[in-house]
Coordinates of C-alpha atoms in Angstrom, one line a residue:
Chain A
X1 CA -11.0 -7.5 -13.2
X2 CA -8.5 -9.4 -15.2
X3 CA -5.0 -8.4 -15.5
X4 CA -5.4 -8.1 -19.2
X5 CA -6.5 -4.6 -18.4
X6 CA -3.0 -3.7 -17.5
X7 CA -0.9 -2.0 -20.1
X8 CA 1.2 -4.8 -21.5
X9 CA 3.3 -3.9 -24.5
X10 CA 3.9 -6.9 -26.8
X11 CA 7.7 -6.5 -26.5
X12 CA 7.6 -7.1 -22.8
X13 CA 5.3 -10.0 -23.3
X14 CA 7.8 -11.6 -25.7
X15 CA 10.3 -11.2 -23.0
X16 CA 7.9 -12.9 -20.7
X17 CA 7.7 -16.0 -22.8
X18 CA 11.4 -16.1 -23.4
X19 CA 11.8 -16.1 -19.6
X20 CA 9.5 -19.0 -19.3
X21 CA 11.9 -21.0 -21.4
X22 CA 14.8 -19.9 -19.4
X23 CA 12.9 -20.9 -16.3
X24 CA 14.8 -18.5 -14.1
X25 CA 11.7 -18.1 -12.0
X26 CA 11.7 -14.4 -12.3
X27 CA 9.0 -12.4 -14.0
X28 CA 7.5 -9.1 -14.7
X29 CA 6.8 -6.9 -11.8
X30 CA 3.4 -8.2 -10.7
X31 CA 4.4 -11.2 -8.6
X32 CA 1.5 -13.2 -9.8
X33 CA 3.4 -13.9 -13.0
X34 CA 6.2 -15.7 -11.3
X35 CA 3.9 -18.5 -10.0
X36 CA 3.0 -19.3 -13.5
X37 CA 6.6 -20.0 -14.5
X38 CA 7.0 -22.6 -11.9
X39 CA 3.6 -24.0 -12.4
X40 CA 2.8 -23.9 -16.1
X41 CA 5.9 -24.2 -18.0
X42 CA 4.4 -25.3 -21.2
X43 CA 1.0 -23.7 -21.1
X44 CA 0.3 -20.5 -22.8
X45 CA 0.2 -18.0 -20.0
X46 CA -2.6 -15.6 -19.8
X47 CA -3.3 -12.7 -17.6
X48 CA -6.5 -14.0 -16.2
X49 CA -4.6 -17.0 -15.0
X50 CA -2.1 -14.8 -13.3
X51 CA -4.6 -12.7 -11.6
X52 CA -6.5 -15.8 -10.5
X53 CA -3.4 -17.4 -9.0
X54 CA -2.6 -14.2 -7.1
X55 CA -5.9 -14.3 -5.5
X56 CA -5.3 -17.8 -4.3
X57 CA -2.2 -16.7 -2.6
X58 CA -3.5 -13.7 -0.8
X59 CA -4.7 -15.7 2.1
X60 CA -2.2 -18.6 1.8
X61 CA 1.1 -17.0 1.9
X62 CA 2.6 -17.0 5.3
X63 CA 5.7 -15.4 6.8
X64 CA 8.0 -18.2 5.7
X65 CA 10.3 -16.1 3.6
X66 CA 13.8 -16.6 2.6
X67 CA 14.7 -13.0 2.7
X68 CA 15.0 -11.4 6.0
X69 CA 15.0 -7.7 5.7
X70 CA 12.7 -5.3 4.0
X71 CA 12.0 -1.9 5.2
X72 CA 8.6 -0.5 6.1
X73 CA 8.1 1.4 2.9
X74 CA 5.9 1.8 0.1
X75 CA 3.1 -0.7 0.1
X76 CA 4.3 -1.6 -3.3
X77 CA 6.8 -3.9 -1.7
X78 CA 4.5 -6.4 -0.2
X79 CA 3.2 -8.5 -3.1
X80 CA 6.7 -9.4 -4.1
X81 CA 7.4 -11.4 -1.1
X82 CA 5.2 -14.1 -2.6
X83 CA 8.0 -14.8 -5.0
X84 CA 9.9 -16.8 -2.5
X85 CA 7.3 -19.4 -1.7
X86 CA 7.6 -22.5 -3.7
X87 CA 5.6 -24.6 -1.3
X88 CA 2.6 -22.3 -1.4
X89 CA 2.6 -22.4 -5.1
X90 CA 2.3 -26.1 -5.1
X91 CA -0.6 -25.9 -2.8
X92 CA -2.2 -23.4 -5.1
X93 CA -1.7 -25.6 -8.1
X94 CA -4.1 -28.2 -6.6
X95 CA -6.7 -25.5 -5.9
X96 CA -6.5 -24.3 -9.5
X97 CA -7.3 -27.8 -11.0
X98 CA -11.1 -27.5 -10.9
X99 CA -10.8 -24.5 -13.2
X100 CA -9.0 -26.2 -16.1
X101 CA -11.8 -25.7 -18.7
X102 CA -11.0 -22.1 -18.3
X103 CA -7.6 -22.5 -19.9
X104 CA -8.7 -23.5 -23.3
X105 CA -10.8 -20.4 -23.6
X106 CA -7.9 -18.4 -22.2
X107 CA -5.4 -19.7 -24.7
X108 CA -7.7 -18.7 -27.5
X109 CA -8.1 -15.2 -26.2
X110 CA -4.5 -15.0 -25.0
X111 CA -3.2 -14.0 -28.4
X112 CA -5.6 -11.2 -28.4
X113 CA -4.7 -10.3 -24.9
X114 CA -1.1 -10.1 -25.8
X115 CA -1.8 -7.1 -28.0
X116 CA -4.2 -5.6 -25.7
X117 CA -2.8 -2.5 -24.2
X118 CA -5.9 -0.9 -23.0
X119 CA -6.6 -1.2 -19.3
X120 CA -10.2 -0.9 -20.2
X121 CA -12.7 -1.8 -17.6
X122 CA -15.4 -1.4 -20.3
X123 CA -13.9 -3.9 -22.6
X124 CA -16.6 -6.5 -23.2
X125 CA -14.1 -9.3 -23.8
X126 CA -13.1 -9.1 -20.2
X127 CA -16.6 -10.1 -19.1
X128 CA -16.6 -12.9 -21.6
X129 CA -13.5 -14.5 -20.4
X130 CA -14.2 -16.7 -17.4
X131 CA -11.7 -16.1 -14.7
X132 CA -12.3 -18.9 -12.4
X133 CA -14.4 -19.7 -9.4
X134 CA -12.8 -17.3 -7.1
X135 CA -13.3 -14.2 -9.2
X136 CA -16.9 -15.3 -10.0
X137 CA -17.5 -15.1 -6.4
X138 CA -15.9 -11.8 -6.4
X139 CA -18.5 -10.5 -8.9
X140 CA -21.3 -11.3 -6.6
X141 CA -22.8 -9.0 -4.0
X142 CA -21.6 -9.7 -0.6
X143 CA -23.0 -9.0 2.8
X144 CA -21.0 -6.4 4.7
X145 CA -21.0 -8.3 7.9
X146 CA -17.9 -9.1 9.9
X147 CA -17.4 -12.8 10.3
X148 CA -15.2 -13.8 13.2
X149 CA -13.5 -16.7 11.5
X150 CA -12.5 -14.4 8.6
X151 CA -11.2 -11.8 10.9
X152 CA -7.6 -13.1 11.4
X153 CA -7.0 -13.3 7.6
X154 CA -8.6 -9.9 7.1
X155 CA -6.5 -8.3 9.8
X156 CA -3.4 -9.9 8.4
X157 CA -4.0 -8.4 5.1
X158 CA -5.0 -5.1 6.6
X159 CA -1.7 -4.9 8.5
X160 CA 0.3 -6.2 5.6
X161 CA 1.6 -8.9 7.8
X162 CA 4.4 -10.1 5.5
X163 CA 5.8 -6.6 5.1
X164 CA 5.6 -6.2 8.9
X165 CA 7.5 -9.4 9.3
X166 CA 10.3 -8.0 7.1
X167 CA 10.3 -4.8 9.0
X168 CA 10.7 -6.7 12.2
X169 CA 13.6 -8.7 10.7
X170 CA 15.3 -5.4 9.7
X171 CA 14.9 -4.3 13.3
X172 CA 16.4 -7.5 14.6
X173 CA 19.3 -7.0 12.2
X174 CA 19.8 -3.6 13.8
X175 CA 19.6 -5.1 17.2
X176 CA 22.1 -7.8 16.4
X177 CA 24.6 -5.4 14.9
X178 CA 24.7 -3.3 18.1
X179 CA 28.0 -3.8 20.0
X180 CA 26.5 -5.0 23.2
X181 CA 25.8 -8.4 24.7
X182 CA 22.7 -9.9 23.4
X183 CA 19.7 -9.7 25.7
X184 CA 16.8 -11.9 24.7
X185 CA 13.9 -10.2 26.5
X186 CA 14.9 -6.8 25.1
X187 CA 15.2 -8.3 21.7
X188 CA 11.8 -9.8 21.9
X189 CA 10.2 -6.7 23.3
X190 CA 11.7 -4.5 20.6
X191 CA 10.6 -6.9 17.9
X192 CA 7.1 -7.1 19.2
X193 CA 6.8 -3.4 19.6
X194 CA 8.1 -2.7 16.2
X195 CA 5.8 -5.3 14.7
X196 CA 2.8 -3.7 16.4
X197 CA 3.8 -0.3 15.3
X198 CA 4.2 -1.5 11.7
X199 CA 0.8 -3.1 11.7
X200 CA -0.8 0.1 12.9
X201 CA 1.0 2.2 10.3
X202 CA 0.0 -0.2 7.5
X203 CA -3.6 -0.2 8.6
X204 CA -3.9 3.5 8.6
X205 CA -2.2 3.7 5.2
X206 CA -4.9 1.4 3.8
X207 CA -7.6 3.3 5.6
X208 CA -6.5 6.5 3.8
X209 CA -6.1 5.0 0.4
X210 CA -9.3 3.1 -0.3
X211 CA -10.5 4.6 -3.6
X212 CA -6.9 4.7 -5.0
X213 CA -6.3 1.1 -4.0
X214 CA -9.4 0.0 -5.8
X215 CA -8.2 1.5 -9.0
X216 CA -4.8 -0.1 -9.1
X217 CA -4.4 -3.7 -10.0
X218 CA -1.9 -4.5 -7.4
X219 CA -4.0 -3.3 -4.5
X220 CA -7.6 -3.8 -5.4
X221 CA -8.0 -6.9 -3.3
X222 CA -7.4 -5.2 0.0
X223 CA -9.9 -5.7 2.8
X224 CA -11.1 -2.2 3.0
X225 CA -11.5 -2.0 -0.7
X226 CA -13.6 -5.2 -0.7
X227 CA -15.7 -4.1 2.2
X228 CA -14.6 -7.0 4.4
X229 CA -14.0 -4.7 7.3
X230 CA -15.4 -1.3 8.1
X231 CA -13.1 1.8 8.3
X232 CA -14.0 2.3 11.9
X233 CA -12.8 -1.2 12.7
X234 CA -9.6 -0.6 10.7
X235 CA -8.9 2.5 12.7
X236 CA -9.7 0.8 16.0
X237 CA -7.4 -2.1 15.1
X238 CA -4.6 0.4 14.2
X239 CA -5.0 2.2 17.5
X240 CA -5.1 -1.1 19.4
X241 CA -1.9 -2.1 17.7
X242 CA -0.1 1.2 17.7
X243 CA -0.7 2.3 21.2
X244 CA 0.4 -0.9 23.0
X245 CA 3.3 -1.2 20.5
X246 CA 4.6 2.3 21.2
X247 CA 4.0 1.9 24.9
X248 CA 5.8 -1.4 24.9
X249 CA 8.8 0.2 23.2
X250 CA 8.8 3.2 25.4
X251 CA 8.4 1.5 28.7
X252 CA 9.7 -2.0 28.0
X253 CA 12.7 -1.1 26.0
X254 CA 13.6 2.6 26.1
X255 CA 12.0 6.0 25.4
X256 CA 14.3 6.7 22.5
X257 CA 13.1 3.6 20.6
X258 CA 9.5 4.4 21.5
X259 CA 9.9 7.9 20.2
X260 CA 11.5 6.6 17.0
X261 CA 8.6 4.2 16.5
X262 CA 6.0 6.9 17.0
X263 CA 7.9 9.2 14.7
X264 CA 8.0 6.5 12.1
X265 CA 4.3 5.8 12.3
X266 CA 3.7 9.5 11.9
X267 CA 6.1 9.8 9.0
X268 CA 4.6 6.9 7.2
X269 CA 0.9 7.7 7.7
X270 CA 0.8 11.5 7.8
X271 CA 3.8 12.4 5.6
X272 CA 4.5 9.6 3.1
X273 CA 0.9 8.6 2.4
X274 CA -0.5 12.0 1.5
X275 CA 2.8 13.1 -0.1
X276 CA 2.5 10.2 -2.6
X277 CA -0.2 12.1 -4.3
X278 CA 1.4 15.5 -4.1
X279 CA 5.0 15.4 -5.0
X280 CA 7.9 13.0 -5.9
X281 CA 9.5 13.8 -2.6
X282 CA 7.5 10.9 -1.2
X283 CA 10.2 8.5 -2.3
X284 CA 12.8 10.2 -0.1
X285 CA 10.4 10.3 2.9
X286 CA 9.6 6.6 2.3
X287 CA 13.3 5.8 2.3
X288 CA 13.6 7.4 5.7
X289 CA 10.6 5.3 6.9
X290 CA 12.5 2.2 5.8
X291 CA 15.7 3.3 7.4
X292 CA 14.3 3.9 10.8
X293 CA 13.5 0.2 11.9
X294 CA 17.1 -0.9 12.0
X295 CA 18.0 2.3 13.9
X296 CA 15.2 1.3 16.3
X297 CA 16.8 -2.1 16.7
X298 CA 20.1 -0.5 17.5
X299 CA 18.7 2.0 20.0
X300 CA 16.8 -0.8 21.6
X301 CA 20.1 -2.6 22.3
X302 CA 22.3 0.3 23.1
X303 CA 20.0 3.0 24.2
X304 CA 21.6 5.7 22.1
X305 CA 21.8 6.7 18.5
X306 CA 25.4 6.4 17.6
X307 CA 27.2 6.3 14.3
X308 CA 26.5 2.6 13.9
X309 CA 22.8 3.2 14.0
X310 CA 23.1 6.0 11.5
X311 CA 25.2 3.8 9.2
X312 CA 22.7 1.0 9.3
X313 CA 19.9 3.4 8.6
X314 CA 22.0 4.9 5.8
X315 CA 22.5 1.5 4.2
X316 CA 18.8 0.8 4.3
X317 CA 18.0 4.3 3.1
X318 CA 20.3 3.9 0.1
X319 CA 18.9 0.4 -0.6
X320 CA 15.4 1.8 -0.9
X321 CA 16.1 3.7 -4.1
X322 CA 17.2 1.0 -6.5
X323 CA 14.5 -1.2 -5.0
X324 CA 11.6 1.1 -5.3
X325 CA 12.7 3.0 -8.5
X326 CA 13.2 -0.3 -10.4
X327 CA 9.8 -1.5 -9.1
X328 CA 7.9 1.6 -10.0
X329 CA 9.3 1.6 -13.5
X330 CA 6.8 -1.2 -14.5
X331 CA 3.8 0.4 -12.7
X332 CA 3.9 3.7 -14.6
X333 CA 0.5 3.3 -16.1
X334 CA -1.3 2.5 -12.8
X335 CA 0.5 5.4 -11.1
X336 CA -0.4 7.8 -13.8
X337 CA -4.0 6.9 -13.8
X338 CA -4.2 6.7 -10.1
X339 CA -2.7 10.1 -9.6
X340 CA 0.4 9.1 -7.8
X341 CA 3.4 11.3 -8.2
X342 CA 6.3 9.0 -8.7
X343 CA 9.7 9.8 -10.2
X344 CA 9.3 7.0 -12.7
X345 CA 6.4 8.8 -14.3
X346 CA 7.3 12.5 -14.0
X347 CA 11.1 12.5 -13.9
X348 CA 12.2 9.2 -15.5
X349 CA 15.8 10.4 -15.9
X350 CA 16.0 11.4 -12.3
X351 CA 14.5 8.1 -11.3
X352 CA 17.3 6.1 -12.9
X353 CA 20.1 8.5 -11.8
X354 CA 19.0 8.3 -8.2
X355 CA 18.8 4.5 -8.3
X356 CA 22.4 4.3 -9.7
X357 CA 23.7 6.9 -7.3
X358 CA 22.4 5.0 -4.3
X359 CA 23.7 1.7 -5.6
X360 CA 27.1 3.2 -5.6
X361 CA 26.5 4.8 -2.2
X362 CA 26.0 1.3 -0.8
X363 CA 29.6 0.5 -1.7
X364 CA 30.7 3.6 0.1
X365 CA 28.7 2.9 3.1
X366 CA 29.9 -0.7 3.4
X367 CA 33.4 0.7 3.4
X368 CA 32.6 3.1 6.2
X369 CA 31.4 0.2 8.5
X370 CA 34.8 -0.9 9.6
X371 CA 35.9 2.7 10.2
X372 CA 33.1 3.0 12.7
X373 CA 34.2 -0.2 14.4
X374 CA 31.0 -2.0 13.6
X375 CA 32.5 -4.6 11.4
X376 CA 35.9 -5.9 10.6
X377 CA 37.6 -5.0 7.4
X378 CA 36.5 -8.2 5.8
X379 CA 33.0 -6.8 5.5
X380 CA 33.6 -4.3 2.6
X381 CA 35.8 -6.8 0.9
X382 CA 33.3 -9.6 1.0
X383 CA 30.3 -7.4 0.3
X384 CA 32.1 -5.8 -2.7
X385 CA 31.0 -8.4 -5.2
X386 CA 27.3 -8.1 -4.4
X387 CA 27.5 -4.3 -4.1
X388 CA 29.3 -4.2 -7.5
X389 CA 26.7 -6.4 -9.0
X390 CA 23.8 -4.3 -7.9
X391 CA 25.6 -1.2 -9.1
X392 CA 26.2 -2.9 -12.4
X393 CA 22.5 -3.6 -12.7
X394 CA 21.8 -0.1 -11.6
X395 CA 24.0 1.2 -14.3
X396 CA 22.3 -1.0 -16.9
X397 CA 18.9 0.3 -15.7
X398 CA 20.3 3.8 -16.0
X399 CA 21.5 3.3 -19.5
X400 CA 18.8 1.0 -21.0
X401 CA 15.8 2.3 -19.1
X402 CA 13.6 -0.6 -20.1
X403 CA 11.5 -3.2 -18.5
X404 CA 14.0 -6.0 -18.4
X405 CA 16.7 -4.0 -16.7
X406 CA 14.3 -2.6 -14.2
X407 CA 13.1 -6.1 -13.3
X408 CA 16.6 -7.4 -13.0
X409 CA 17.5 -4.6 -10.7
X410 CA 14.4 -5.1 -8.6
X411 CA 14.9 -8.8 -8.1
X412 CA 18.6 -8.3 -7.3
X413 CA 17.6 -5.8 -4.6
X414 CA 15.4 -8.5 -3.0
X415 CA 18.3 -10.8 -2.3
X416 CA 20.9 -8.2 -2.0
X417 CA 19.7 -6.7 1.2
X418 CA 19.4 -9.9 3.3
X419 CA 22.7 -11.1 2.0
X420 CA 24.4 -7.8 2.8
X421 CA 23.0 -7.8 6.3
X422 CA 23.9 -11.4 6.8
X423 CA 27.5 -10.7 5.7
X424 CA 27.6 -7.7 8.0
X425 CA 26.5 -9.8 10.9
X426 CA 29.1 -12.4 10.3
X427 CA 31.8 -9.7 10.0
X428 CA 30.6 -8.0 13.1
X429 CA 33.3 -6.8 15.4
X430 CA 33.6 -9.0 18.4
X431 CA 31.8 -7.7 21.5
X432 CA 34.5 -8.9 23.8
X433 CA 36.9 -6.4 22.4
X434 CA 34.6 -3.6 23.4
X435 CA 33.7 -4.8 26.8
X436 CA 35.8 -2.1 28.5
X437 CA 34.3 0.7 26.6
X438 CA 30.9 -0.9 26.0
X439 CA 27.7 1.0 26.7
X440 CA 25.5 -0.2 29.4
X441 CA 22.4 -1.9 28.1
X442 CA 19.2 0.0 28.5
X443 CA 15.9 -1.1 30.0
X444 CA 14.1 -1.7 33.2
X445 CA 13.9 -5.4 33.1
X446 CA 15.7 -7.7 35.5
X447 CA 15.4 -11.0 33.8
X448 CA 17.8 -10.5 31.0
X449 CA 19.7 -13.5 29.8
X450 CA 23.1 -12.6 28.6
X451 CA 24.4 -14.5 25.7
X452 CA 27.9 -13.7 24.8
X453 CA 28.6 -13.5 21.1
X454 CA 31.9 -14.9 19.8
Chain B
X1 CA -29.4 -8.2 -1.7
X2 CA -32.2 -10.1 -0.1
X3 CA -35.0 -8.2 1.4
X4 CA -34.7 -9.6 4.9
X5 CA -31.1 -8.7 5.3
X6 CA -30.1 -6.3 8.1
X7 CA -26.7 -5.3 6.9
X8 CA -25.2 -3.4 4.0
X9 CA -24.2 -5.2 0.9
X10 CA -21.2 -4.5 -1.2
X11 CA -21.0 -5.4 -4.9
X12 CA -18.5 -6.1 -7.6
X13 CA -16.3 -3.2 -8.8
X14 CA -17.9 -0.8 -11.2
X15 CA -16.8 -1.0 -14.8
X16 CA -15.8 2.6 -15.0
X17 CA -14.8 3.7 -11.6
X18 CA -13.5 0.4 -10.2
X19 CA -15.2 1.2 -7.0
X20 CA -17.5 -1.2 -5.3
X21 CA -21.0 0.1 -4.8
X22 CA -22.6 -0.4 -1.4
X23 CA -26.3 -0.7 -0.8
X24 CA -27.1 0.6 2.6
X25 CA -29.5 -1.0 4.9
X26 CA -32.1 1.5 6.3
X27 CA -33.2 0.2 9.7
X28 CA -36.9 0.9 10.5
X29 CA -36.0 2.9 13.5
X30 CA -33.1 4.9 12.2
X31 CA -31.9 7.6 14.6
X32 CA -30.9 11.0 13.3
X33 CA -27.3 10.2 13.8
X34 CA -27.5 7.0 11.9
X35 CA -29.3 8.8 9.1
X36 CA -26.5 11.3 9.0
X37 CA -24.0 8.6 8.7
X38 CA -25.8 6.8 6.0
X39 CA -26.3 9.9 4.0
X40 CA -22.6 10.9 4.4
X41 CA -21.6 7.5 3.1
X42 CA -24.0 7.6 0.2
X43 CA -22.8 11.1 -0.7
X44 CA -19.2 10.0 -0.6
X45 CA -19.9 7.0 -2.7
X46 CA -21.7 9.1 -5.3
X47 CA -18.9 11.6 -5.4
X48 CA -16.2 9.0 -5.7
X49 CA -18.1 7.2 -8.4
X50 CA -18.5 10.4 -10.4
X51 CA -14.9 11.4 -10.0
X52 CA -13.3 8.1 -10.9
X53 CA -15.7 7.2 -13.7
X54 CA -15.0 10.5 -15.4
X55 CA -11.3 10.3 -14.7
X56 CA -10.9 6.7 -16.0
X57 CA -12.9 7.5 -19.1
X58 CA -10.8 10.5 -19.8
X59 CA -7.7 8.4 -19.3
X60 CA -8.8 5.8 -21.7
X61 CA -10.0 8.3 -24.3
X62 CA -6.8 10.3 -24.1
X63 CA -4.7 7.1 -24.3
X64 CA -6.5 6.1 -27.4
X65 CA -6.0 9.5 -29.0
X66 CA -2.4 9.4 -28.1
X67 CA -1.8 6.0 -29.5
X68 CA -3.7 7.0 -32.6
X69 CA -1.7 10.2 -33.1
X70 CA 1.6 8.4 -32.5
X71 CA 0.8 5.6 -34.9
X72 CA -0.3 8.0 -37.5
X73 CA 3.0 9.9 -37.1
X74 CA 4.8 6.6 -37.7
X75 CA 2.6 5.9 -40.7
X76 CA 0.8 2.9 -39.2
X77 CA -2.8 2.0 -38.8
X78 CA -4.7 1.3 -35.7
X79 CA -5.1 -2.3 -36.6
X80 CA -2.6 -4.3 -38.5
X81 CA -3.2 -7.0 -41.2
X82 CA -4.5 -9.6 -38.9
X83 CA -7.1 -7.1 -37.6
X84 CA -5.4 -6.8 -34.2
X85 CA -4.9 -3.6 -32.4
X86 CA -1.5 -2.0 -32.8
X87 CA 0.1 -0.8 -29.7
X88 CA 3.0 1.3 -28.6
X89 CA 5.7 0.1 -26.3
X90 CA 6.2 1.2 -22.7
X91 CA 8.8 3.9 -23.5
X92 CA 6.5 5.6 -26.0
X93 CA 3.6 5.4 -23.6
X94 CA 5.7 6.9 -20.8
X95 CA 5.4 10.3 -22.4
X96 CA 1.7 10.0 -22.3
X97 CA 1.7 8.9 -18.7
X98 CA 3.8 11.8 -17.7
X99 CA 1.6 14.3 -19.4
X100 CA -1.6 12.8 -18.1
X101 CA -0.3 12.9 -14.5
X102 CA 0.9 16.5 -14.8
X103 CA -2.4 17.6 -16.3
X104 CA -4.5 16.0 -13.7
X105 CA -2.4 16.9 -10.6
X106 CA -4.5 19.8 -9.5
X107 CA -7.7 17.8 -9.9
X108 CA -6.2 15.1 -7.8
X109 CA -5.1 17.5 -5.1
X110 CA -8.6 18.8 -4.8
X111 CA -10.0 15.3 -4.8
X112 CA -7.6 14.2 -2.1
X113 CA -8.6 17.0 0.2
X114 CA -12.3 16.1 -0.3
X115 CA -11.7 12.4 0.2
X116 CA -9.7 12.8 3.4
X117 CA -12.3 15.2 4.8
X118 CA -15.1 12.8 3.9
X119 CA -13.3 9.7 5.2
X120 CA -12.6 11.3 8.5
X121 CA -16.2 12.5 8.9
X122 CA -17.6 9.1 8.0
X123 CA -15.3 7.3 10.3
X124 CA -16.1 9.7 13.2
X125 CA -19.8 9.3 12.6
X126 CA -19.4 5.6 12.6
X127 CA -17.6 5.9 15.9
X128 CA -20.4 8.0 17.4
X129 CA -23.0 5.5 16.1
X130 CA -21.1 2.6 17.5
X131 CA -20.8 4.3 20.9
X132 CA -24.5 5.2 21.1
X133 CA -25.4 1.6 20.2
X134 CA -23.0 0.2 22.8
X135 CA -24.5 2.5 25.5
X136 CA -28.0 1.5 24.4
X137 CA -27.1 -2.1 24.6
X138 CA -25.6 -1.7 28.1
X139 CA -28.7 0.1 29.3
X140 CA -30.9 -2.7 27.9
X141 CA -28.8 -5.3 29.5
X142 CA -28.9 -3.5 32.8
X143 CA -32.7 -3.3 32.5
X144 CA -32.9 -7.0 31.8
X145 CA -30.7 -7.9 34.7
X146 CA -32.8 -5.8 37.1
X147 CA -36.0 -7.4 35.9

């Protein structure tokens, strides 16, 4: 169960330790590493320690994230949100202290671990190395009975609550960019509906993928894998989130948003999830899944799918590719063994080309925004530096095709999107100018509070 | 799991398949429906275990062979002077991952179909069992209230 089982070439590990000295706070793709940098600057870092820390965070991390927007996409996205939480890490440090005797043993074995490339479950050394109290507990037999006080945590993990929060923030970005006066109730209904729909989709995704999740390091601590909840309950939870969510969107906001929400759930659970194991086309489908929430936000506000919605969707669609392709570059072993068809494994050249192509597309799309009267012309100008930077990293990834460039690109994508959306919002074209030709807001609610935007 | 327990128990992940084995509780008055559910779950568990254990073992074995052949081509030994295992970097391993995935694609497609069918069937049976139990409990409560 230790992360030493992951394939870790020594070169990358050398990079790992160099990073520690640089203390940039970024790390290899598994997010658990990053905590170590901030926590244990001088200690020899071992994989067991990483894995152990990660488990601490699974139930601690809340939605307090610095980045706003993240599309509802590949489940791969979720662990990385933990990167942004300095506070939680401090909390975790205290929890780890009782396990200090573990470290001495770990540092002895760490040098051996460095060269271990085998993700061998049968390796005897793994069983010898103590991995801390929590994983000891993990090795015991547990009763498969649902405990009510555990339920909220389990459901949060089942519905990938952090990812859902980011999807909701993408939707609110779409809502905010719509050229209509802001209505609070509509906004809240749209956000709630989208959040519920996202919970449902994520739960169904986990329901489908139990044996695959148990084989991949990143996902093996999910509730269904660990037997903390039964599949029946997971499906019921998904239904009880999805049906009210879509109903809320259809009746409380407008039918178009509801239809988009239902379509997105369908696309994610019935197209993307099975397709992940059949062909590399899953990445494109997943990009559409991520692009739909902001469009839903837009339609919630305006009631129609106009060019602005498509542009926002397009920006998120293009963003998915550098984000996911860079991420999947480091997970090739797990994907290969787990049977997932990803570009990074089967068509590496295409993977990098597509990532670069879409970084450049982002520049183009940003330039189109003022043409469609969504933002002023300051938007492409201000966003040019960040778009150029991500394109530069995309180019480096394309040319170098190694771990460090993929990591750099991935981490850049994490802050690039929220920043881009923020800049877009600040450059939004004034609503007052469009009052004459403005669309009538949708909805059947009478208690709308109208807040005029400057 | 203790003898007096009335629920299923789930254990640590298996070494080869990474799946967690479940020991199913057999109630003394198991209905036919409940028995069908339990047997379906046991069968799925066994089938999954077989598949993944074999698959993972094949992966490790082929990976070793690949590393060995590549190292040999480079003129290196499996273990260097300090006795530690020599490894290849990520880019060299990428070829292996690509081949392995392509080779096993058909196997995975077949397994996926099986797994989805089993999963749906088990969940549906769980739903039926839960419904029957709920009705039974309601009937029992009604009887108690009437008394």
